[in-house]
């Protein structure tokens, strides 16, 4: 809480779930079923208590660092939805995959996502918002949690299975 600011309830509907909070503290990314109740939808809500704005369909994950894009998955495709004027963009990443837990790197120009490697094991990959062939990132001995990125997005730290903290 910022000093001197009271707690406030900005919830709008009981069935929307929080996914992310913008760096400037003004915007929330929410997810929930659409009005028909059969499709997962992505919503943007300003913290002034105004009603959420529906951005589109998909499973919401994160806002870009500048809060200009919402990162979502639709089926096995990764998309960015604009939070203002603009058109949704599919991030082309080559061969079919089952992406999971995509996240913007701190520079806002690339995303990291988990995908199935040829061996069937989970693999962390990085790709630019313009799409292309994802670059695999070796993370030996990864425990499955405790993943963080440096502010420039060039380094990553993670918890190892043996209790170590690794930087790559």
Short mmCIF file of C-alpha atoms in Angstrom, two decimals:
data_model
loop_
_atom_site.label_atom_id
_atom_site.label_comp_id
_atom_site.label_asym_id
_atom_site.label_seq_id
_atom_site.Cartn_x
_atom_site.Cartn_y
_atom_site.Cartn_z
CA UNK A 1 0.00 0.00 0.00
CA UNK A 2 1.17 3.49 -0.75
CA UNK A 3 1.51 5.64 2.33
CA UNK A 4 -1.69 7.50 3.11
CA UNK A 5 -3.87 5.58 0.62
CA UNK A 6 -6.77 3.58 2.04
CA UNK A 7 -7.50 0.01 1.02
CA UNK A 8 -10.17 -0.11 -1.67
CA UNK A 9 -12.28 -2.79 -3.29
CA UNK A 10 -12.06 -2.62 -7.09
CA UNK A 11 -13.72 -6.00 -7.72
CA UNK A 12 -16.40 -5.93 -10.33
CA UNK A 13 -17.60 -9.51 -10.71
CA UNK A 14 -17.19 -12.55 -8.48
CA UNK A 15 -16.15 -14.85 -11.32
CA UNK A 16 -13.09 -12.87 -12.52
CA UNK A 17 -9.66 -13.96 -11.28
CA UNK A 18 -6.58 -11.79 -10.93
CA UNK A 19 -3.69 -12.69 -13.25
CA UNK A 20 -1.34 -9.69 -13.13
CA UNK A 21 -0.85 -6.15 -11.83
CA UNK A 22 0.86 -3.47 -13.93
CA UNK A 23 4.18 -2.04 -12.77
CA UNK A 24 2.64 1.44 -12.37
CA UNK A 25 -0.08 0.05 -10.08
CA UNK A 26 -2.96 1.32 -12.23
CA UNK A 27 -4.11 -1.73 -14.16
CA UNK A 28 -5.16 -5.30 -13.41
CA UNK A 29 -5.26 -8.24 -15.83
CA UNK A 30 -8.20 -10.54 -15.09
CA UNK A 31 -9.53 -13.80 -16.48
CA UNK A 32 -12.92 -15.44 -16.38
CA UNK A 33 -15.61 -17.02 -18.48
CA UNK A 34 -17.33 -14.87 -21.08
CA UNK A 35 -21.00 -13.96 -20.76
CA UNK A 36 -22.04 -17.28 -22.33
CA UNK A 37 -20.00 -19.16 -19.73
CA UNK A 38 -18.25 -21.42 -22.24
CA UNK A 39 -15.13 -19.51 -23.32
CA UNK A 40 -12.28 -18.21 -21.19
CA UNK A 41 -11.90 -14.47 -21.68
CA UNK A 42 -9.28 -11.84 -20.84
CA UNK A 43 -10.20 -8.55 -19.15
CA UNK A 44 -8.37 -5.36 -18.28
CA UNK A 45 -9.47 -3.34 -15.27
CA UNK A 46 -8.20 0.04 -14.17
CA UNK A 47 -7.75 0.41 -10.42
CA UNK A 48 -10.10 3.39 -10.34
CA UNK A 49 -13.01 0.97 -9.89
CA UNK A 50 -14.33 1.27 -13.46
CA UNK A 51 -15.80 -1.80 -15.15
CA UNK A 52 -13.37 -4.25 -16.77
CA UNK A 53 -12.82 -4.10 -20.52
CA UNK A 54 -12.95 -7.39 -22.40
CA UNK A 55 -9.77 -7.76 -24.48
CA UNK A 56 -10.58 -11.09 -26.13
CA UNK A 57 -10.56 -14.86 -25.73
CA UNK A 58 -7.81 -16.98 -24.21
CA UNK A 59 -6.05 -17.94 -21.01
CA UNK A 60 -4.52 -14.78 -19.53
CA UNK A 61 -1.03 -14.83 -18.04
CA UNK A 62 0.79 -11.47 -17.79
CA UNK A 63 0.87 -7.83 -18.83
CA UNK A 64 3.92 -6.49 -20.66
CA UNK A 65 6.15 -4.25 -18.52
CA UNK A 66 4.64 -1.15 -20.22
CA UNK A 67 1.10 -2.62 -19.83
CA UNK A 68 0.51 -2.25 -23.59
CA UNK A 69 0.00 -6.00 -24.17
CA UNK A 70 -1.65 -8.95 -22.43
CA UNK A 71 0.02 -12.33 -22.97
CA UNK A 72 -2.47 -15.15 -23.55
CA UNK A 73 -2.67 -18.71 -24.82
CA UNK A 74 -5.43 -19.79 -27.21
CA UNK A 75 -5.33 -23.55 -27.66
CA UNK A 76 -1.66 -24.22 -28.46
CA UNK A 77 -0.98 -20.71 -29.79
CA UNK A 78 0.61 -17.76 -27.98
CA UNK A 79 -0.98 -14.34 -28.56
CA UNK A 80 -0.54 -10.78 -27.36
CA UNK A 81 -3.70 -8.71 -27.03
CA UNK A 82 -3.42 -4.92 -27.07
CA UNK A 83 -4.67 -3.16 -23.94
CA UNK A 84 -5.45 -0.06 -26.02
CA UNK A 85 -5.83 0.60 -29.74
CA UNK A 86 -4.39 -2.09 -31.98
CA UNK A 87 -4.96 -5.64 -33.18
CA UNK A 88 -4.25 -8.96 -31.48
CA UNK A 89 -1.05 -10.64 -32.73
CA UNK A 90 -0.27 -14.33 -32.86
CA UNK A 91 3.36 -15.01 -31.96
CA UNK A 92 4.53 -17.48 -34.56
CA UNK A 93 6.85 -20.01 -32.95
CA UNK A 94 7.30 -22.68 -35.60
CA UNK A 95 6.31 -26.28 -35.01
CA UNK A 96 3.19 -27.12 -33.03
CA UNK A 97 3.72 -27.23 -29.31
CA UNK A 98 1.91 -27.14 -26.03
CA UNK A 99 3.14 -23.91 -24.46
CA UNK A 100 2.81 -23.21 -20.81
CA UNK A 101 3.36 -20.39 -18.37
CA UNK A 102 4.47 -17.72 -20.85
CA UNK A 103 5.91 -14.58 -19.32
CA UNK A 104 7.34 -11.34 -20.66
CA UNK A 105 11.02 -10.82 -20.10
CA UNK A 106 11.74 -7.47 -18.42
CA UNK A 107 12.61 -5.77 -21.75
CA UNK A 108 9.02 -6.39 -22.93
CA UNK A 109 10.29 -7.46 -26.37
CA UNK A 110 10.66 -11.17 -25.67
CA UNK A 111 8.76 -13.88 -23.87
CA UNK A 112 9.87 -17.03 -22.07
CA UNK A 113 7.63 -20.07 -22.18
CA UNK A 114 7.72 -23.74 -21.30
CA UNK A 115 7.25 -26.16 -24.17
CA UNK A 116 7.62 -29.87 -24.77
CA UNK A 117 11.09 -30.79 -26.05
CA UNK A 118 11.56 -33.63 -28.55
CA UNK A 119 12.34 -35.87 -25.56
CA UNK A 120 8.94 -35.01 -24.07
CA UNK A 121 10.51 -33.12 -21.17
CA UNK A 122 9.61 -29.52 -20.39
CA UNK A 123 12.00 -27.00 -21.91
CA UNK A 124 12.26 -23.26 -21.34
CA UNK A 125 12.41 -21.27 -24.58
CA UNK A 126 12.71 -17.58 -25.42
CA UNK A 127 11.22 -15.91 -28.49
CA UNK A 128 10.72 -12.30 -29.61
CA UNK A 129 7.25 -10.77 -29.94
CA UNK A 130 7.75 -10.79 -33.71
CA UNK A 131 7.88 -14.61 -33.54
CA UNK A 132 10.43 -16.94 -35.06
CA UNK A 133 12.28 -20.00 -33.86
CA UNK A 134 12.33 -20.13 -30.06
CA UNK A 135 15.79 -20.35 -28.49
CA UNK A 136 16.05 -23.15 -25.95
CA UNK A 137 17.54 -22.18 -22.59
CA UNK A 138 19.45 -24.89 -20.74
CA UNK A 139 18.41 -25.06 -17.10
CA UNK A 140 19.97 -28.22 -15.72
CA UNK A 141 18.83 -29.45 -12.33
CA UNK A 142 15.79 -27.09 -12.28
CA UNK A 143 13.48 -27.77 -9.34
CA UNK A 144 10.30 -26.45 -10.97
CA UNK A 145 9.91 -23.18 -9.10
CA UNK A 146 12.01 -20.19 -8.10
CA UNK A 147 12.60 -18.68 -11.56
CA UNK A 148 13.59 -14.98 -11.91
CA UNK A 149 15.01 -12.74 -14.66
CA UNK A 150 17.54 -9.91 -14.50
CA UNK A 151 16.15 -6.44 -15.33
CA UNK A 152 17.64 -6.56 -18.86
CA UNK A 153 16.33 -10.10 -19.43
CA UNK A 154 19.78 -11.44 -20.31
CA UNK A 155 20.26 -13.56 -17.18
CA UNK A 156 18.02 -15.97 -15.37
CA UNK A 157 18.29 -17.39 -11.85
CA UNK A 158 16.56 -20.52 -10.64
CA UNK A 159 16.39 -22.96 -7.73
CA UNK A 160 18.25 -26.22 -8.32
CA UNK A 161 17.11 -29.65 -7.16
CA UNK A 162 20.03 -29.78 -4.73
CA UNK A 163 19.08 -26.51 -2.97
CA UNK A 164 21.48 -24.40 -5.06
CA UNK A 165 20.59 -21.13 -6.76
CA UNK A 166 21.86 -21.10 -10.32
CA UNK A 167 22.40 -18.15 -12.68
CA UNK A 168 22.49 -18.70 -16.46
#
